[in-house]
Amino acid sequence: MTASNFIYLDNNATTQVDPAVVEEMMPYLTELYGNPSSGYRFGTQVNKAIETARERVALLLGCEPSEVIFTSCGTESTNSAIQSALLMDRDRQHIVTTRVEHSATLKHCETLAKRGYEITWLGVDSEGQLDLAELEKSIRSDTALVTVMCANNETGVLFPVDEIAEIIRKKGALFHTDAVQAIGKIPVDLAEAKVNFLSLSGHKLHCPKGVGVLYVNKRTRFHPMLIGGSQEGGKRAGTQNVASIVGLGKACEIAGENLDHEAVEVRALRDEFEQGILAAVEGAQLNGDPIHRLPNTSNLAFSGIDSEAVLLLLDQHGICCSSGSACTTGSVHASHVLKAMGFSDERARSSLRFSLSRFNTREQVRQALEIVPNVIQKLRRVSHGG
Ligand SMILES: *Cc1c(COP(=O)(O)O)cnc(C)c1O
């Protein structure tokens, strides 16, 4: 299967690598193979490329280059932030998080709970939003870290990170935000938000898989998870994934140039798709906050159908989308995000996530609008035995 004969509407699972990113990476996969830690010019020129990438990431985030640590993925970034916060202060071992986090945070916190750590799980309302008064009350004198995502990968719901940061700062705890889905889609300015840690991942913003960033505020003490060499200012040992880091720098530069495009063009495509589906499919409903939402994501419930069956049929018609998050596909569990919003198992199991990117075209949206309603109606007829 190649990109020319299918319609990829699963950009929250992963994204197409931008050809300009590949081009930027190529020299570091071929002739420029020096070790960035070596002292001769064949190594130092590679180190220079890493520093250029760091500056590009910092520019997009509104932070200093020294606050950017390159990691292997978004999951490593979130894990490192949580581990560091727990190691920094023995008297602060309590963690606050939400019930709608990505498994990178959720499973980690569940594991910590099994090891005896106390975790407070914040719920959300039917639009997927937090109660900020509850969040404030949950922070205690022994709270090490509050970890709350920026944008939800399943519904696209945006949490008010600036407001949350202010609440946490006043209470004296550390704040980590998983911004993997937000970076490149909406503006995030660390010069404004009082965040201690932020995670992002390359493959969600048109860079290859296997590279990420952990932002650590320069006034926040940090305890590395990977210990060894002095790479990344001693904050993340191990020889860097140079080509991917160079690619991530380029991807961040392009993302910065395309933020307006995401806000206007991608949003317009998403809205055309969403309104088309809601008009064509009886009883279809939006899951999540209609206003405070990523411009690319549409999570829709279609009563009376099994989303796994729809996925298979849509696949046969060349459309890729997702039921819940990609990490839960194949398992029988209904989406924990939709369940946390108070929806029934039935509604969660009849929901699909469509997520667009700047590589989708109006023509693809029109084609999808021909296919998706038909597939759903066909399945509804089958399940009603008609
Ligand atoms: C994809 C994703 C992650 C994990 O990133 P990886 O680089 O795949 O490890 C974490 N959080 C959110 C919200 C994500 O969408």
JSON list of C-alpha atoms in Angstrom, two decimals, residues 159-356:
[
{"chain": "A", "resi": 159, "resn": "PHE", "atom": "CA", "xyz": [-6.72, 21.84, 28.65]},
{"chain": "A", "resi": 160, "resn": "PRO", "atom": "CA", "xyz": [-6.05, 25.45, 29.77]},
{"chain": "A", "resi": 161, "resn": "VAL", "atom": "CA", "xyz": [-2.35, 24.86, 30.40]},
{"chain": "A", "resi": 162, "resn": "ASP", "atom": "CA", "xyz": [-1.49, 28.49, 31.27]},
{"chain": "A", "resi": 163, "resn": "GLU", "atom": "CA", "xyz": [-4.20, 28.63, 33.95]},
{"chain": "A", "resi": 164, "resn": "ILE", "atom": "CA", "xyz": [-3.25, 25.20, 35.27]},
{"chain": "A", "resi": 165, "resn": "ALA", "atom": "CA", "xyz": [0.41, 26.23, 35.43]},
{"chain": "A", "resi": 166, "resn": "GLU", "atom": "CA", "xyz": [-0.48, 29.30, 37.49]},
{"chain": "A", "resi": 167, "resn": "ILE", "atom": "CA", "xyz": [-2.49, 27.24, 39.99]},
{"chain": "A", "resi": 168, "resn": "ILE", "atom": "CA", "xyz": [0.32, 24.70, 40.39]},
{"chain": "A", "resi": 169, "resn": "ARG", "atom": "CA", "xyz": [3.02, 27.36, 40.74]},
{"chain": "A", "resi": 170, "resn": "LYS", "atom": "CA", "xyz": [1.12, 29.06, 43.57]},
{"chain": "A", "resi": 171, "resn": "LYS", "atom": "CA", "xyz": [0.86, 25.71, 45.34]},
{"chain": "A", "resi": 172, "resn": "GLY", "atom": "CA", "xyz": [4.58, 25.05, 44.95]},
{"chain": "A", "resi": 173, "resn": "ALA", "atom": "CA", "xyz": [4.45, 21.73, 43.05]},
{"chain": "A", "resi": 174, "resn": "LEU", "atom": "CA", "xyz": [6.15, 20.92, 39.75]},
{"chain": "A", "resi": 175, "resn": "PHE", "atom": "CA", "xyz": [4.17, 20.80, 36.49]},
{"chain": "A", "resi": 176, "resn": "HIS", "atom": "CA", "xyz": [4.74, 18.52, 33.50]},
{"chain": "A", "resi": 177, "resn": "THR", "atom": "CA", "xyz": [2.59, 18.79, 30.41]},
{"chain": "A", "resi": 178, "resn": "ASP", "atom": "CA", "xyz": [2.42, 16.14, 27.69]},
{"chain": "A", "resi": 179, "resn": "ALA", "atom": "CA", "xyz": [2.24, 18.42, 24.66]},
{"chain": "A", "resi": 180, "resn": "VAL", "atom": "CA", "xyz": [2.89, 15.69, 22.09]},
{"chain": "A", "resi": 181, "resn": "GLN", "atom": "CA", "xyz": [-0.39, 16.39, 20.27]},
{"chain": "A", "resi": 182, "resn": "ALA", "atom": "CA", "xyz": [-0.26, 20.16, 20.64]},
{"chain": "A", "resi": 183, "resn": "ILE", "atom": "CA", "xyz": [3.18, 20.99, 19.26]},
{"chain": "A", "resi": 184, "resn": "GLY", "atom": "CA", "xyz": [2.96, 21.89, 15.59]},
{"chain": "A", "resi": 185, "resn": "LYS", "atom": "CA", "xyz": [-0.84, 22.15, 15.68]},
{"chain": "A", "resi": 186, "resn": "ILE", "atom": "CA", "xyz": [-1.38, 25.12, 17.98]},
{"chain": "A", "resi": 187, "resn": "PRO", "atom": "CA", "xyz": [0.95, 27.83, 19.34]},
{"chain": "A", "resi": 188, "resn": "VAL", "atom": "CA", "xyz": [2.61, 26.87, 22.64]},
{"chain": "A", "resi": 189, "resn": "ASP", "atom": "CA", "xyz": [4.72, 29.58, 24.26]},
{"chain": "A", "resi": 190, "resn": "LEU", "atom": "CA", "xyz": [6.86, 28.53, 27.20]},
{"chain": "A", "resi": 191, "resn": "ALA", "atom": "CA", "xyz": [7.86, 32.17, 27.79]},
{"chain": "A", "resi": 192, "resn": "GLU", "atom": "CA", "xyz": [4.25, 32.66, 28.94]},
{"chain": "A", "resi": 193, "resn": "ALA", "atom": "CA", "xyz": [3.35, 29.36, 30.62]},
{"chain": "A", "resi": 194, "resn": "LYS", "atom": "CA", "xyz": [5.03, 28.53, 33.92]},
{"chain": "A", "resi": 195, "resn": "VAL", "atom": "CA", "xyz": [5.76, 24.94, 33.04]},
{"chain": "A", "resi": 196, "resn": "ASN", "atom": "CA", "xyz": [8.63, 22.92, 34.55]},
{"chain": "A", "resi": 197, "resn": "PHE", "atom": "CA", "xyz": [8.60, 20.07, 32.03]},
{"chain": "A", "resi": 198, "resn": "LEU", "atom": "CA", "xyz": [7.06, 19.59, 28.58]},
{"chain": "A", "resi": 199, "resn": "SER", "atom": "CA", "xyz": [7.14, 16.54, 26.32]},
{"chain": "A", "resi": 200, "resn": "LEU", "atom": "CA", "xyz": [6.93, 16.39, 22.53]},
{"chain": "A", "resi": 201, "resn": "SER", "atom": "CA", "xyz": [7.45, 13.68, 19.92]},
{"chain": "A", "resi": 202, "resn": "GLY", "atom": "CA", "xyz": [8.86, 13.95, 16.40]},
{"chain": "A", "resi": 203, "resn": "HIS", "atom": "CA", "xyz": [6.58, 11.51, 14.64]},
{"chain": "A", "resi": 204, "resn": "LYS", "atom": "CA", "xyz": [3.46, 13.48, 15.52]},
{"chain": "A", "resi": 205, "resn": "LEU", "atom": "CA", "xyz": [4.78, 16.52, 13.62]},
{"chain": "A", "resi": 206, "resn": "HIS", "atom": "CA", "xyz": [6.04, 15.14, 10.31]},
{"chain": "A", "resi": 207, "resn": "CYS", "atom": "CA", "xyz": [9.43, 13.91, 11.54]},
{"chain": "A", "resi": 208, "resn": "PRO", "atom": "CA", "xyz": [10.46, 10.21, 11.73]},
{"chain": "A", "resi": 209, "resn": "LYS", "atom": "CA", "xyz": [9.61, 7.96, 14.69]},
{"chain": "A", "resi": 210, "resn": "GLY", "atom": "CA", "xyz": [12.09, 7.49, 17.50]},
{"chain": "A", "resi": 211, "resn": "VAL", "atom": "CA", "xyz": [12.97, 11.03, 18.50]},
{"chain": "A", "resi": 212, "resn": "GLY", "atom": "CA", "xyz": [11.42, 13.37, 21.04]},
{"chain": "A", "resi": 213, "resn": "VAL", "atom": "CA", "xyz": [12.15, 16.27, 23.33]},
{"chain": "A", "resi": 214, "resn": "LEU", "atom": "CA", "xyz": [11.87, 16.89, 27.03]},
{"chain": "A", "resi": 215, "resn": "TYR", "atom": "CA", "xyz": [11.87, 20.59, 27.89]},
{"chain": "A", "resi": 216, "resn": "VAL", "atom": "CA", "xyz": [13.24, 21.21, 31.38]},
{"chain": "A", "resi": 217, "resn": "ASN", "atom": "CA", "xyz": [12.95, 24.75, 32.70]},
{"chain": "A", "resi": 218, "resn": "LYS", "atom": "CA", "xyz": [16.40, 26.09, 33.55]},
{"chain": "A", "resi": 219, "resn": "ARG", "atom": "CA", "xyz": [15.39, 26.79, 37.17]},
{"chain": "A", "resi": 220, "resn": "THR", "atom": "CA", "xyz": [14.01, 23.27, 37.65]},
{"chain": "A", "resi": 221, "resn": "ARG", "atom": "CA", "xyz": [16.38, 20.70, 39.10]},
{"chain": "A", "resi": 222, "resn": "PHE", "atom": "CA", "xyz": [16.58, 17.55, 37.02]},
{"chain": "A", "resi": 223, "resn": "HIS", "atom": "CA", "xyz": [17.60, 13.98, 37.70]},
{"chain": "A", "resi": 224, "resn": "PRO", "atom": "CA", "xyz": [18.41, 12.02, 34.51]},
{"chain": "A", "resi": 225, "resn": "MET", "atom": "CA", "xyz": [16.80, 8.67, 33.79]},
{"chain": "A", "resi": 226, "resn": "LEU", "atom": "CA", "xyz": [19.54, 7.46, 31.43]},
{"chain": "A", "resi": 227, "resn": "ILE", "atom": "CA", "xyz": [22.92, 7.67, 33.14]},
{"chain": "A", "resi": 228, "resn": "GLY", "atom": "CA", "xyz": [26.25, 7.38, 31.36]},
{"chain": "A", "resi": 229, "resn": "GLY", "atom": "CA", "xyz": [28.02, 9.82, 29.05]},
{"chain": "A", "resi": 230, "resn": "SER", "atom": "CA", "xyz": [27.69, 13.58, 29.31]},
{"chain": "A", "resi": 231, "resn": "GLN", "atom": "CA", "xyz": [25.54, 14.04, 26.20]},
{"chain": "A", "resi": 232, "resn": "GLU", "atom": "CA", "xyz": [22.64, 16.52, 26.37]},
{"chain": "A", "resi": 233, "resn": "GLY", "atom": "CA", "xyz": [24.32, 18.51, 29.11]},
{"chain": "A", "resi": 234, "resn": "GLY", "atom": "CA", "xyz": [24.41, 15.40, 31.32]},
{"chain": "A", "resi": 235, "resn": "LYS", "atom": "CA", "xyz": [20.61, 15.21, 31.34]},
{"chain": "A", "resi": 236, "resn": "ARG", "atom": "CA", "xyz": [20.25, 12.27, 28.92]},
{"chain": "A", "resi": 237, "resn": "ALA", "atom": "CA", "xyz": [23.19, 9.93, 28.36]},
{"chain": "A", "resi": 238, "resn": "GLY", "atom": "CA", "xyz": [23.70, 7.99, 25.14]},
{"chain": "A", "resi": 239, "resn": "THR", "atom": "CA", "xyz": [25.00, 8.96, 21.71]},
{"chain": "A", "resi": 240, "resn": "GLN", "atom": "CA", "xyz": [22.36, 11.11, 20.05]},
{"chain": "A", "resi": 241, "resn": "ASN", "atom": "CA", "xyz": [20.14, 9.97, 17.17]},
{"chain": "A", "resi": 242, "resn": "VAL", "atom": "CA", "xyz": [21.75, 12.68, 15.06]},
{"chain": "A", "resi": 243, "resn": "ALA", "atom": "CA", "xyz": [19.80, 12.38, 11.80]},
{"chain": "A", "resi": 244, "resn": "SER", "atom": "CA", "xyz": [16.44, 12.28, 13.57]},
{"chain": "A", "resi": 245, "resn": "ILE", "atom": "CA", "xyz": [17.39, 15.20, 15.80]},
{"chain": "A", "resi": 246, "resn": "VAL", "atom": "CA", "xyz": [18.38, 17.22, 12.72]},
{"chain": "A", "resi": 247, "resn": "GLY", "atom": "CA", "xyz": [15.05, 16.21, 11.17]},
{"chain": "A", "resi": 248, "resn": "LEU", "atom": "CA", "xyz": [13.15, 17.26, 14.29]},
{"chain": "A", "resi": 249, "resn": "GLY", "atom": "CA", "xyz": [14.79, 20.68, 14.15]},
{"chain": "A", "resi": 250, "resn": "LYS", "atom": "CA", "xyz": [13.64, 21.06, 10.57]},
{"chain": "A", "resi": 251, "resn": "ALA", "atom": "CA", "xyz": [10.16, 19.74, 11.40]},
{"chain": "A", "resi": 252, "resn": "CYS", "atom": "CA", "xyz": [9.85, 22.34, 14.18]},
{"chain": "A", "resi": 253, "resn": "GLU", "atom": "CA", "xyz": [10.96, 25.11, 11.86]},
{"chain": "A", "resi": 254, "resn": "ILE", "atom": "CA", "xyz": [8.36, 24.06, 9.27]},
{"chain": "A", "resi": 255, "resn": "ALA", "atom": "CA", "xyz": [5.71, 23.65, 12.00]},
{"chain": "A", "resi": 256, "resn": "GLY", "atom": "CA", "xyz": [6.32, 27.22, 13.14]},
{"chain": "A", "resi": 257, "resn": "GLU", "atom": "CA", "xyz": [5.83, 28.48, 9.59]},
{"chain": "A", "resi": 258, "resn": "ASN", "atom": "CA", "xyz": [2.62, 26.44, 9.26]},
{"chain": "A", "resi": 259, "resn": "LEU", "atom": "CA", "xyz": [0.82, 27.30, 12.52]},
{"chain": "A", "resi": 260, "resn": "ASP", "atom": "CA", "xyz": [-1.50, 29.72, 10.70]},
{"chain": "A", "resi": 261, "resn": "HIS", "atom": "CA", "xyz": [-2.11, 27.10, 8.03]},
{"chain": "A", "resi": 262, "resn": "GLU", "atom": "CA", "xyz": [-3.07, 24.56, 10.73]},
{"chain": "A", "resi": 263, "resn": "ALA", "atom": "CA", "xyz": [-5.39, 27.07, 12.38]},
{"chain": "A", "resi": 264, "resn": "VAL", "atom": "CA", "xyz": [-7.13, 28.03, 9.15]},
{"chain": "A", "resi": 265, "resn": "GLU", "atom": "CA", "xyz": [-6.74, 25.47, 6.35]},
{"chain": "A", "resi": 266, "resn": "VAL", "atom": "CA", "xyz": [-6.51, 22.23, 8.33]},
{"chain": "A", "resi": 267, "resn": "ARG", "atom": "CA", "xyz": [-9.32, 23.42, 10.58]},
{"chain": "A", "resi": 268, "resn": "ALA", "atom": "CA", "xyz": [-11.46, 24.23, 7.53]},
{"chain": "A", "resi": 269, "resn": "LEU", "atom": "CA", "xyz": [-10.88, 20.74, 6.11]},
{"chain": "A", "resi": 270, "resn": "ARG", "atom": "CA", "xyz": [-11.68, 19.13, 9.47]},
{"chain": "A", "resi": 271, "resn": "ASP", "atom": "CA", "xyz": [-14.84, 21.22, 9.81]},
{"chain": "A", "resi": 272, "resn": "GLU", "atom": "CA", "xyz": [-15.95, 20.39, 6.27]},
{"chain": "A", "resi": 273, "resn": "PHE", "atom": "CA", "xyz": [-15.44, 16.71, 7.02]},
{"chain": "A", "resi": 274, "resn": "GLU", "atom": "CA", "xyz": [-17.12, 16.83, 10.42]},
{"chain": "A", "resi": 275, "resn": "GLN", "atom": "CA", "xyz": [-20.13, 18.86, 9.33]},
{"chain": "A", "resi": 276, "resn": "GLY", "atom": "CA", "xyz": [-20.51, 16.62, 6.27]},
{"chain": "A", "resi": 277, "resn": "ILE", "atom": "CA", "xyz": [-20.57, 13.49, 8.42]},
{"chain": "A", "resi": 278, "resn": "LEU", "atom": "CA", "xyz": [-22.90, 14.95, 11.04]},
{"chain": "A", "resi": 279, "resn": "ALA", "atom": "CA", "xyz": [-25.31, 15.98, 8.28]},
{"chain": "A", "resi": 280, "resn": "ALA", "atom": "CA", "xyz": [-25.15, 12.67, 6.40]},
{"chain": "A", "resi": 281, "resn": "VAL", "atom": "CA", "xyz": [-25.23, 10.16, 9.27]},
{"chain": "A", "resi": 282, "resn": "GLU", "atom": "CA", "xyz": [-28.34, 10.10, 11.40]},
{"chain": "A", "resi": 283, "resn": "GLY", "atom": "CA", "xyz": [-27.65, 10.27, 15.12]},
{"chain": "A", "resi": 284, "resn": "ALA", "atom": "CA", "xyz": [-23.92, 10.96, 14.73]},
{"chain": "A", "resi": 285, "resn": "GLN", "atom": "CA", "xyz": [-22.54, 12.94, 17.69]},
{"chain": "A", "resi": 286, "resn": "LEU", "atom": "CA", "xyz": [-19.35, 14.81, 18.48]},
{"chain": "A", "resi": 287, "resn": "ASN", "atom": "CA", "xyz": [-17.24, 13.58, 21.39]},
{"chain": "A", "resi": 288, "resn": "GLY", "atom": "CA", "xyz": [-15.38, 16.35, 23.23]},
{"chain": "A", "resi": 289, "resn": "ASP", "atom": "CA", "xyz": [-15.36, 20.10, 23.71]},
{"chain": "A", "resi": 290, "resn": "PRO", "atom": "CA", "xyz": [-16.51, 21.62, 20.40]},
{"chain": "A", "resi": 291, "resn": "ILE", "atom": "CA", "xyz": [-14.61, 24.88, 21.02]},
{"chain": "A", "resi": 292, "resn": "HIS", "atom": "CA", "xyz": [-11.43, 24.11, 22.97]},
{"chain": "A", "resi": 293, "resn": "ARG", "atom": "CA", "xyz": [-10.14, 21.51, 20.58]},
{"chain": "A", "resi": 294, "resn": "LEU", "atom": "CA", "xyz": [-7.21, 20.86, 18.24]},
{"chain": "A", "resi": 295, "resn": "PRO", "atom": "CA", "xyz": [-7.94, 22.11, 14.71]},
{"chain": "A", "resi": 296, "resn": "ASN", "atom": "CA", "xyz": [-7.28, 18.67, 13.15]},
{"chain": "A", "resi": 297, "resn": "THR", "atom": "CA", "xyz": [-9.22, 16.19, 15.30]},
{"chain": "A", "resi": 298, "resn": "SER", "atom": "CA", "xyz": [-12.78, 14.92, 15.04]},
{"chain": "A", "resi": 299, "resn": "ASN", "atom": "CA", "xyz": [-14.00, 12.19, 17.38]},
{"chain": "A", "resi": 300, "resn": "LEU", "atom": "CA", "xyz": [-17.50, 11.03, 16.45]},
{"chain": "A", "resi": 301, "resn": "ALA", "atom": "CA", "xyz": [-19.98, 8.53, 17.88]},
{"chain": "A", "resi": 302, "resn": "PHE", "atom": "CA", "xyz": [-22.20, 6.52, 15.54]},
{"chain": "A", "resi": 303, "resn": "SER", "atom": "CA", "xyz": [-24.89, 4.77, 17.55]},
{"chain": "A", "resi": 304, "resn": "GLY", "atom": "CA", "xyz": [-25.61, 1.15, 16.72]},
{"chain": "A", "resi": 305, "resn": "ILE", "atom": "CA", "xyz": [-22.30, 0.25, 15.11]},
{"chain": "A", "resi": 306, "resn": "ASP", "atom": "CA", "xyz": [-19.09, -1.40, 16.29]},
{"chain": "A", "resi": 307, "resn": "SER", "atom": "CA", "xyz": [-16.16, 0.91, 15.53]},
{"chain": "A", "resi": 308, "resn": "GLU", "atom": "CA", "xyz": [-13.79, -2.04, 15.01]},
{"chain": "A", "resi": 309, "resn": "ALA", "atom": "CA", "xyz": [-16.05, -3.32, 12.22]},
{"chain": "A", "resi": 310, "resn": "VAL", "atom": "CA", "xyz": [-16.16, 0.15, 10.66]},
{"chain": "A", "resi": 311, "resn": "LEU", "atom": "CA", "xyz": [-12.37, 0.34, 10.77]},
{"chain": "A", "resi": 312, "resn": "LEU", "atom": "CA", "xyz": [-12.08, -2.91, 8.81]},
{"chain": "A", "resi": 313, "resn": "LEU", "atom": "CA", "xyz": [-14.58, -1.81, 6.18]},
{"chain": "A", "resi": 314, "resn": "LEU", "atom": "CA", "xyz": [-13.05, 1.66, 5.87]},
{"chain": "A", "resi": 315, "resn": "ASP", "atom": "CA", "xyz": [-9.65, 0.00, 5.47]},
{"chain": "A", "resi": 316, "resn": "GLN", "atom": "CA", "xyz": [-11.04, -1.93, 2.50]},
{"chain": "A", "resi": 317, "resn": "HIS", "atom": "CA", "xyz": [-12.11, 1.42, 1.03]},
{"chain": "A", "resi": 318, "resn": "GLY", "atom": "CA", "xyz": [-8.64, 2.85, 1.61]},
{"chain": "A", "resi": 319, "resn": "ILE", "atom": "CA", "xyz": [-9.43, 5.07, 4.59]},
{"chain": "A", "resi": 320, "resn": "CYS", "atom": "CA", "xyz": [-7.24, 4.98, 7.71]},
{"chain": "A", "resi": 321, "resn": "CYS", "atom": "CA", "xyz": [-8.72, 6.27, 10.93]},
{"chain": "A", "resi": 322, "resn": "SER", "atom": "CA", "xyz": [-8.83, 5.04, 14.50]},
{"chain": "A", "resi": 323, "resn": "SER", "atom": "CA", "xyz": [-11.16, 3.83, 17.20]},
{"chain": "A", "resi": 324, "resn": "GLY", "atom": "CA", "xyz": [-9.96, 5.42, 20.40]},
{"chain": "A", "resi": 325, "resn": "SER", "atom": "CA", "xyz": [-6.18, 5.69, 20.42]},
{"chain": "A", "resi": 326, "resn": "ALA", "atom": "CA", "xyz": [-3.89, 3.48, 18.34]},
{"chain": "A", "resi": 327, "resn": "CYS", "atom": "CA", "xyz": [-2.40, 2.06, 21.53]},
{"chain": "A", "resi": 328, "resn": "THR", "atom": "CA", "xyz": [-5.72, 0.48, 22.50]},
{"chain": "A", "resi": 329, "resn": "THR", "atom": "CA", "xyz": [-6.60, -0.90, 19.06]},
{"chain": "A", "resi": 330, "resn": "GLY", "atom": "CA", "xyz": [-6.79, -4.67, 19.17]},
{"chain": "A", "resi": 331, "resn": "SER", "atom": "CA", "xyz": [-7.68, -4.73, 22.83]},
{"chain": "A", "resi": 332, "resn": "VAL", "atom": "CA", "xyz": [-11.31, -5.14, 23.83]},
{"chain": "A", "resi": 333, "resn": "HIS", "atom": "CA", "xyz": [-11.32, -2.20, 26.24]},
{"chain": "A", "resi": 334, "resn": "ALA", "atom": "CA", "xyz": [-13.52, 0.75, 25.43]},
{"chain": "A", "resi": 335, "resn": "SER", "atom": "CA", "xyz": [-11.57, 4.00, 25.27]},
{"chain": "A", "resi": 336, "resn": "HIS", "atom": "CA", "xyz": [-10.58, 5.17, 28.77]},
{"chain": "A", "resi": 337, "resn": "VAL", "atom": "CA", "xyz": [-10.93, 8.78, 27.58]},
{"chain": "A", "resi": 338, "resn": "LEU", "atom": "CA", "xyz": [-14.53, 8.41, 26.43]},
{"chain": "A", "resi": 339, "resn": "LYS", "atom": "CA", "xyz": [-15.36, 6.38, 29.54]},
{"chain": "A", "resi": 340, "resn": "ALA", "atom": "CA", "xyz": [-13.88, 9.14, 31.74]},
{"chain": "A", "resi": 341, "resn": "MET", "atom": "CA", "xyz": [-16.22, 11.60, 29.97]},
{"chain": "A", "resi": 342, "resn": "GLY", "atom": "CA", "xyz": [-19.10, 9.54, 31.34]},
{"chain": "A", "resi": 343, "resn": "PHE", "atom": "CA", "xyz": [-20.05, 7.78, 28.12]},
{"chain": "A", "resi": 344, "resn": "SER", "atom": "CA", "xyz": [-21.35, 4.23, 28.10]},
{"chain": "A", "resi": 345, "resn": "ASP", "atom": "CA", "xyz": [-19.26, 1.31, 26.83]},
{"chain": "A", "resi": 346, "resn": "GLU", "atom": "CA", "xyz": [-21.64, 1.21, 23.90]},
{"chain": "A", "resi": 347, "resn": "ARG", "atom": "CA", "xyz": [-21.03, 4.84, 22.91]},
{"chain": "A", "resi": 348, "resn": "ALA", "atom": "CA", "xyz": [-17.27, 4.45, 23.38]},
{"chain": "A", "resi": 349, "resn": "ARG", "atom": "CA", "xyz": [-17.24, 1.32, 21.22]},
{"chain": "A", "resi": 350, "resn": "SER", "atom": "CA", "xyz": [-19.19, 3.06, 18.46]},
{"chain": "A", "resi": 351, "resn": "SER", "atom": "CA", "xyz": [-16.81, 6.04, 18.25]},
{"chain": "A", "resi": 352, "resn": "LEU", "atom": "CA", "xyz": [-14.17, 6.82, 15.63]},
{"chain": "A", "resi": 353, "resn": "ARG", "atom": "CA", "xyz": [-11.34, 9.33, 15.59]},
{"chain": "A", "resi": 354, "resn": "PHE", "atom": "CA", "xyz": [-10.48, 11.13, 12.37]},
{"chain": "A", "resi": 355, "resn": "SER", "atom": "CA", "xyz": [-7.34, 13.28, 12.50]},
{"chain": "A", "resi": 356, "resn": "LEU", "atom": "CA", "xyz": [-6.10, 15.38, 9.60]}
]
